[in-house]
PDB file of C-alpha atoms in Angstrom:
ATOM      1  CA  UNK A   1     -45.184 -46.223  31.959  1.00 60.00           C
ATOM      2  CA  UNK A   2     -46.669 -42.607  32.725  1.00 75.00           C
ATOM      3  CA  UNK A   3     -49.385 -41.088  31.218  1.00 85.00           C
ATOM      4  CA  UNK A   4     -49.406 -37.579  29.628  1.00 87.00           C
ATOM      5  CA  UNK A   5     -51.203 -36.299  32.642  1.00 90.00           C
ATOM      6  CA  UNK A   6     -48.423 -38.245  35.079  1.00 89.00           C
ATOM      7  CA  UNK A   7     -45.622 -36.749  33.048  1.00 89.00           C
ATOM      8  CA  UNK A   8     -47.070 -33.558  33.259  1.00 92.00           C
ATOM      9  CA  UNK A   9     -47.751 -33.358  36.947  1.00 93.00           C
ATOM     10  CA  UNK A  10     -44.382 -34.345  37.923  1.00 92.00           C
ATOM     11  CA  UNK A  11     -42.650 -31.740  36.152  1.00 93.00           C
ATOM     12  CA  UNK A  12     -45.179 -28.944  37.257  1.00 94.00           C
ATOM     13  CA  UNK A  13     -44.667 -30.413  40.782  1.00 94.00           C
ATOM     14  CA  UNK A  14     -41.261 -29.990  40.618  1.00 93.00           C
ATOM     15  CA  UNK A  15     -40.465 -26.749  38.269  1.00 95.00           C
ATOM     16  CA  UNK A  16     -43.408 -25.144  40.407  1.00 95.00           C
ATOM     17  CA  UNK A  17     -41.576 -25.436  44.334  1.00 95.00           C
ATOM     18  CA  UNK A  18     -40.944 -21.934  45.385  1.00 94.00           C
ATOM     19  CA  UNK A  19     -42.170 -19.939  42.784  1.00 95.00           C
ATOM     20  CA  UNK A  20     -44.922 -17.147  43.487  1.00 95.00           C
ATOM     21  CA  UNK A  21     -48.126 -16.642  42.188  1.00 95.00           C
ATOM     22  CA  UNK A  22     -46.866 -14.124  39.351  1.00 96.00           C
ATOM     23  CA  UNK A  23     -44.420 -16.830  38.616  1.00 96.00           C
ATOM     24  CA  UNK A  24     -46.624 -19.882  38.214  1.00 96.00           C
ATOM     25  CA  UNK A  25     -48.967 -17.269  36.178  1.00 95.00           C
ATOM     26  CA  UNK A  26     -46.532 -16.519  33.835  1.00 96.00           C
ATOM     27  CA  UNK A  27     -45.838 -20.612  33.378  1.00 96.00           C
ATOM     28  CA  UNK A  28     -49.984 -20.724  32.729  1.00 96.00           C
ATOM     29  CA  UNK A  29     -49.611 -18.031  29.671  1.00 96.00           C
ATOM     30  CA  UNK A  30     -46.284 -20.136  28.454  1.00 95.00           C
ATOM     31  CA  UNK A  31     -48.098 -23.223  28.768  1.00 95.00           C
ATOM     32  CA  UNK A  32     -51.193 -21.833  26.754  1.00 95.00           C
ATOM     33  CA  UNK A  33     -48.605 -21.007  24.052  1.00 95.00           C
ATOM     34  CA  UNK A  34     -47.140 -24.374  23.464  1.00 93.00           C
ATOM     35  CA  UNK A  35     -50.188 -26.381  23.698  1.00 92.00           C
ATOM     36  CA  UNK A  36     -51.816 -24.172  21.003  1.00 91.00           C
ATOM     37  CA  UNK A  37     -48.495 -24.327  18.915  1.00 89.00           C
ATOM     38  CA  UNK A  38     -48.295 -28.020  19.515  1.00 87.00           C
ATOM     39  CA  UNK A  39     -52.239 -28.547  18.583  1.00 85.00           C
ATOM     40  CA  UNK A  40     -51.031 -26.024  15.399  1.00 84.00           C
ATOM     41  CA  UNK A  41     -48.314 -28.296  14.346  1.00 81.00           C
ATOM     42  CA  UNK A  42     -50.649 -31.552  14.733  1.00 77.00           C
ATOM     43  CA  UNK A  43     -53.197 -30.621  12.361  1.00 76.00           C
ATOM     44  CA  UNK A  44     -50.504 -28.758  10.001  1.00 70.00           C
ATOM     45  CA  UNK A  45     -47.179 -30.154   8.156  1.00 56.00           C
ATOM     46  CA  UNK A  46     -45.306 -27.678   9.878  1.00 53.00           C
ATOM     47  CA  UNK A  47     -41.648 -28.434  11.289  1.00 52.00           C
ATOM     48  CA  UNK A  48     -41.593 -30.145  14.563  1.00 51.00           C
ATOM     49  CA  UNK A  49     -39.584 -29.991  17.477  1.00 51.00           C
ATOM     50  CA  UNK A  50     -36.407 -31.855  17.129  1.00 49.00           C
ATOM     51  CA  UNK A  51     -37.834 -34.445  19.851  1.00 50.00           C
ATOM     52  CA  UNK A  52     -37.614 -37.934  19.083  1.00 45.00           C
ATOM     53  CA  UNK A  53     -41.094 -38.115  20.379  1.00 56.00           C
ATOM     54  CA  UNK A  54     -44.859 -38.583  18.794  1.00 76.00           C
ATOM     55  CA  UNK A  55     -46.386 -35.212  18.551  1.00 78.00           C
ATOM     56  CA  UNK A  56     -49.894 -36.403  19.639  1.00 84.00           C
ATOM     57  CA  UNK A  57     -47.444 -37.109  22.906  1.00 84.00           C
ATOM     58  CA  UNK A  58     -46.256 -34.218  22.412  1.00 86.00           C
ATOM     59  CA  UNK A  59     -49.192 -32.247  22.320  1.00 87.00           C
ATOM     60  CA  UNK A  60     -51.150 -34.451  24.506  1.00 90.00           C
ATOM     61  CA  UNK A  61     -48.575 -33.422  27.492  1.00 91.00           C
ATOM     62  CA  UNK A  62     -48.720 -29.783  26.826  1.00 93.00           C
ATOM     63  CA  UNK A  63     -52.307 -29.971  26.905  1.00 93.00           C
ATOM     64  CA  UNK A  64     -51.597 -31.614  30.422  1.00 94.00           C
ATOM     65  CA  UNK A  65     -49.143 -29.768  32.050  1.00 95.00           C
ATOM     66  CA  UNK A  66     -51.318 -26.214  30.887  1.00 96.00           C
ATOM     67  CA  UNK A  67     -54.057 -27.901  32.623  1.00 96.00           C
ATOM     68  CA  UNK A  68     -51.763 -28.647  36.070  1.00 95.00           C
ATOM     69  CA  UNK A  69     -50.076 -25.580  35.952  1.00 96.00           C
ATOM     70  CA  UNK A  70     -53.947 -23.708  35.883  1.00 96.00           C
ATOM     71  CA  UNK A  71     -54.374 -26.142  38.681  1.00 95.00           C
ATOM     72  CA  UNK A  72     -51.402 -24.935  41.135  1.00 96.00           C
ATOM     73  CA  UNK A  73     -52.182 -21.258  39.981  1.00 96.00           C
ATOM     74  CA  UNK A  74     -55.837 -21.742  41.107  1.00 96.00           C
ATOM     75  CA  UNK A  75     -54.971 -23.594  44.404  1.00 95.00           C
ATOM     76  CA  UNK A  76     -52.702 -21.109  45.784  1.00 95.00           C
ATOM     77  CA  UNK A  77     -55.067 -18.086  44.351  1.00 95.00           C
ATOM     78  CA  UNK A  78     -57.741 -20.195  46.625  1.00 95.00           C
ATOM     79  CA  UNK A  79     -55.886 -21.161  49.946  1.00 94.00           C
ATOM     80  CA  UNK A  80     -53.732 -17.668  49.753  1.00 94.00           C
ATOM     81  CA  UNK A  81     -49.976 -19.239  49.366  1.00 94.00           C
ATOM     82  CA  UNK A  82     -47.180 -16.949  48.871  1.00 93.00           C
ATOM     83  CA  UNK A  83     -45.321 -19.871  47.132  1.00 96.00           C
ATOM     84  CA  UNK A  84     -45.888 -22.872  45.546  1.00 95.00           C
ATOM     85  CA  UNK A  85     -44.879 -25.793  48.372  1.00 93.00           C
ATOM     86  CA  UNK A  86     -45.370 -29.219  46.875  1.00 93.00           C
ATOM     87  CA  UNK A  87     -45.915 -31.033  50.371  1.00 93.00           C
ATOM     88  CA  UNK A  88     -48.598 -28.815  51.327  1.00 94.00           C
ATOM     89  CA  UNK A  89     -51.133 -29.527  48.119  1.00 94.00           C
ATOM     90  CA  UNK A  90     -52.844 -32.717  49.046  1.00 93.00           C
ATOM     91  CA  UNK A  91     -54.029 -33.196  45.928  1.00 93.00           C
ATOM     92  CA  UNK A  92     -50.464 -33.171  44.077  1.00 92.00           C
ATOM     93  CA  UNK A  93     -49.088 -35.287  47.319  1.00 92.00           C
ATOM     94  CA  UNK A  94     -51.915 -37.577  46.264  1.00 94.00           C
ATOM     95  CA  UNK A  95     -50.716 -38.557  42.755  1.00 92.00           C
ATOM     96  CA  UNK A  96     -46.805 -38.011  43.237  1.00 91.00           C
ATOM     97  CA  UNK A  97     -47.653 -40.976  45.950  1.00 92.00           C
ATOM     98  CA  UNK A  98     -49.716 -42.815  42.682  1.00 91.00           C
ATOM     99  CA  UNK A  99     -47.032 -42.238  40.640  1.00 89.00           C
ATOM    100  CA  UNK A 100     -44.086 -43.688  43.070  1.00 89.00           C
ATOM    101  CA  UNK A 101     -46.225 -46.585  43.632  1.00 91.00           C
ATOM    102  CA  UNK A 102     -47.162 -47.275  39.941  1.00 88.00           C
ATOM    103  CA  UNK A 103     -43.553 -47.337  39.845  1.00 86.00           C
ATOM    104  CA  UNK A 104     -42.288 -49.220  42.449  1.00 88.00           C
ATOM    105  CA  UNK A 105     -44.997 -51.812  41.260  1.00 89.00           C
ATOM    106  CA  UNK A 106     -43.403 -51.571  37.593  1.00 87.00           C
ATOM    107  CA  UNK A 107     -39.936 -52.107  38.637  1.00 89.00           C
ATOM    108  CA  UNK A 108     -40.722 -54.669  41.047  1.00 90.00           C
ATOM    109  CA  UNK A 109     -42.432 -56.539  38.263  1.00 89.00           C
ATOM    110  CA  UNK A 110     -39.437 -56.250  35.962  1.00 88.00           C
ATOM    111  CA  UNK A 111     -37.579 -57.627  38.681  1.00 88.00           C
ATOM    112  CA  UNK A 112     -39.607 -60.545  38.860  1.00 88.00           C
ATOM    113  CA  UNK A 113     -39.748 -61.143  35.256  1.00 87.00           C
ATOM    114  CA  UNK A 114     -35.455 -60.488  34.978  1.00 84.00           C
ATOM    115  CA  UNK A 115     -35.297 -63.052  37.948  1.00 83.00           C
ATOM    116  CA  UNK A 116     -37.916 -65.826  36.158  1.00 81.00           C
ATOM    117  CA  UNK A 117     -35.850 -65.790  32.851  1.00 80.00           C
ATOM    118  CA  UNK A 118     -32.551 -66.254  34.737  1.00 76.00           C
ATOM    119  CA  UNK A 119     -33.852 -69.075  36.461  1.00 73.00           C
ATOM    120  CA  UNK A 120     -35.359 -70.235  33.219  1.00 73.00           C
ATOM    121  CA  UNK A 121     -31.902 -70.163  31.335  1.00 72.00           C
ATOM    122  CA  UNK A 122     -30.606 -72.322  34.351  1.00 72.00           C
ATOM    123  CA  UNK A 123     -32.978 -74.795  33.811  1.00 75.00           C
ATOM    124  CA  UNK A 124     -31.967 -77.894  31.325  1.00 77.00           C
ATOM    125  CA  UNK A 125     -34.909 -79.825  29.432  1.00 77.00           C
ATOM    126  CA  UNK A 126     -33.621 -83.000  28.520  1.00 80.00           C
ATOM    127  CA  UNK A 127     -35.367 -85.879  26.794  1.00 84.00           C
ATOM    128  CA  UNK A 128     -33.676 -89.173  28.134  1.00 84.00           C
ATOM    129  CA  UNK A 129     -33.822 -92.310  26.406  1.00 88.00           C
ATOM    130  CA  UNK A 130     -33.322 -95.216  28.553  1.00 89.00           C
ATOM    131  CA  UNK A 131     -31.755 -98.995  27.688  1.00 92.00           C
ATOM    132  CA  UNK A 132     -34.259-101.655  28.502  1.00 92.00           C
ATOM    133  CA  UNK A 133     -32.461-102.722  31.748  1.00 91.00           C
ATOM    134  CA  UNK A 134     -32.332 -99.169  32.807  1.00 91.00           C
ATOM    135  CA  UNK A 135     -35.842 -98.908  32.009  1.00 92.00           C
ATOM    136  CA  UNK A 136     -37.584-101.514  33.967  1.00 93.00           C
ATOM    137  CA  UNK A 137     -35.495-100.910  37.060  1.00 92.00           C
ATOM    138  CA  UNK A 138     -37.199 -97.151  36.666  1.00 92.00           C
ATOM    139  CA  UNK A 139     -40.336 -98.455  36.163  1.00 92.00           C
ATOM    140  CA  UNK A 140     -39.779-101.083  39.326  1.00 93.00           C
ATOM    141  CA  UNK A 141     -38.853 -98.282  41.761  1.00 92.00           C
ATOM    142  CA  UNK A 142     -41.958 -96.274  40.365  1.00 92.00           C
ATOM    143  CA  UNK A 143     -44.239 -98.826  40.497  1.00 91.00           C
ATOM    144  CA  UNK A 144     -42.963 -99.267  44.804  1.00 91.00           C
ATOM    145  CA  UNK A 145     -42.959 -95.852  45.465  1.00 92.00           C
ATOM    146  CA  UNK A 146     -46.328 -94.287  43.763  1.00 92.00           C
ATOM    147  CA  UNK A 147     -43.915 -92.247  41.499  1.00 93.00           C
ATOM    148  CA  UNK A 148     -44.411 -91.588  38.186  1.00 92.00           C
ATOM    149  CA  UNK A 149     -41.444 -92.481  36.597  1.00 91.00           C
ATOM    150  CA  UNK A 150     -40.578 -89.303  35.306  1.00 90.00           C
ATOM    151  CA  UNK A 151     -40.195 -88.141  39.176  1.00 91.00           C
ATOM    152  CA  UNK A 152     -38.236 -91.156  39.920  1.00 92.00           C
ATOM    153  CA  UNK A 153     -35.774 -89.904  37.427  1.00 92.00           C
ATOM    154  CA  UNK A 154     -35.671 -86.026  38.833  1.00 90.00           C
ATOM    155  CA  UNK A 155     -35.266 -87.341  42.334  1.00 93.00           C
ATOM    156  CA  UNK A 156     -32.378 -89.271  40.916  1.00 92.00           C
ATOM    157  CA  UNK A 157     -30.809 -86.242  39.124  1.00 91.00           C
ATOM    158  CA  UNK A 158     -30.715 -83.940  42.232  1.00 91.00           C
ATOM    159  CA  UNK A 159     -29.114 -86.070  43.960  1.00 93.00           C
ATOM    160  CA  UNK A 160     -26.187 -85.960  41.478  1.00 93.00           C
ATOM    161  CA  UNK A 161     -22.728 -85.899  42.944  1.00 94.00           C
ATOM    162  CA  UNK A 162     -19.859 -84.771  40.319  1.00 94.00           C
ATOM    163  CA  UNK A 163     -16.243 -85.673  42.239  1.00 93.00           C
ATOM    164  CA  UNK A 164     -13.116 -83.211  41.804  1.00 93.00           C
ATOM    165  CA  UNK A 165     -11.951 -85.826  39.004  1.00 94.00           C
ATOM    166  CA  UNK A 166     -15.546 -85.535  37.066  1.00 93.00           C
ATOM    167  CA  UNK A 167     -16.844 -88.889  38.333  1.00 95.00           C
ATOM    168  CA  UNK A 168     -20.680 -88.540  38.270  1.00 93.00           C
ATOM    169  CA  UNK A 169     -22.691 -90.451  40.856  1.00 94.00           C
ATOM    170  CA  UNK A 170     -25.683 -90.833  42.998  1.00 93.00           C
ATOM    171  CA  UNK A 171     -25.454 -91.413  46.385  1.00 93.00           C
ATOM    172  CA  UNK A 172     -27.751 -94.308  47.583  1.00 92.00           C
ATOM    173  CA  UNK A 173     -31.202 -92.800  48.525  1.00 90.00           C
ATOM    174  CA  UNK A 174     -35.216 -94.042  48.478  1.00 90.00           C
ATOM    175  CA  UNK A 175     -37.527 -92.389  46.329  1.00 90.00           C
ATOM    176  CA  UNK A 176     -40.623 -90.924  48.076  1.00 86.00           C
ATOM    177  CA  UNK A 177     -43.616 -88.811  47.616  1.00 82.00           C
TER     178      UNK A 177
END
């Protein structure tokens, strides 16, 4: 659901609250070192980390989170910060907001989706063959009422009344529009 550069900004976001300028330096230079041992181990056949993840992921999100952590070191060099404070960079506040909303979205989706195939497995197709009799007085009602006979028939079915003894029945009732 996150790109590279979303994974990459959350965790420098979050690893980077308090820390000082030396400290967020020294996560640059440690950064630099995995995203040139990653890019190593991509072009090589070397051994890998024991992550059950791609390593042109892997690699790719190194390369971002060196990029975001030059970022933080950068902004606070620039605006003079003592420590890193995530609510006061607008531009991290910015996509943390892009990223809970992405999110949100996603989940609400899902949701959705869970909610449509629940109410799908609730829902009975049936293909009803009628006697003769049964048929014409279907096609009779349909032909009063404008209905299609097929919406005669699912007006008839919601109406369904099942007693405690497992009598079925339908209530009197007029078909309409």
């Amino acid at each position: 659901m996150w790109s590279a550069q979303d994974v990459a900004r959350d965790q420098v976001r979050r690893q980077a609250d308090g820390l000082d300028v030396a400290a967020v330096s020294e996560k640059v230079a440690e950064a630099a070192v995995r995203e040139r041992e990653t890019a190593e181990r991509l072009r090589g056949n070397g051994s890998f980390y024991a992550f059950d993840m791609g390593r042109e992921r892997l690699a790719v999100i190194w390369l971002a989170r060196h990029a975001e952590w030059r970022r933080v070191r950068d902004l606070m060099t620039a605006v003079g910060w003592g420590v890193y404070e995530p609510e006061l960079d607008a531009q991290g506040s910015v996509w943390a907001r892009e990223r809970e909303e992405r999110s949100s979205s996603a989940l609400t989706a899902q949701a959705a989706l869970g909610e449509r195939r629940g109410e799908e497995a609730d829902e009975l197709r049936a293909e009803v063959w009628l006697s003769a009799a049964s048929s014409r007085l279907v096609r009779t009602v349909s032909g009063r009422t404008g209905l299609r006979p097929s919406e005669v028939l699912d007006q008839l079915v919601e109406r369904i009344v099942v007693s405690e003894d497992g009598t079925v029945s339908v209530p009197p009732f007029t078909p309409s529009l």
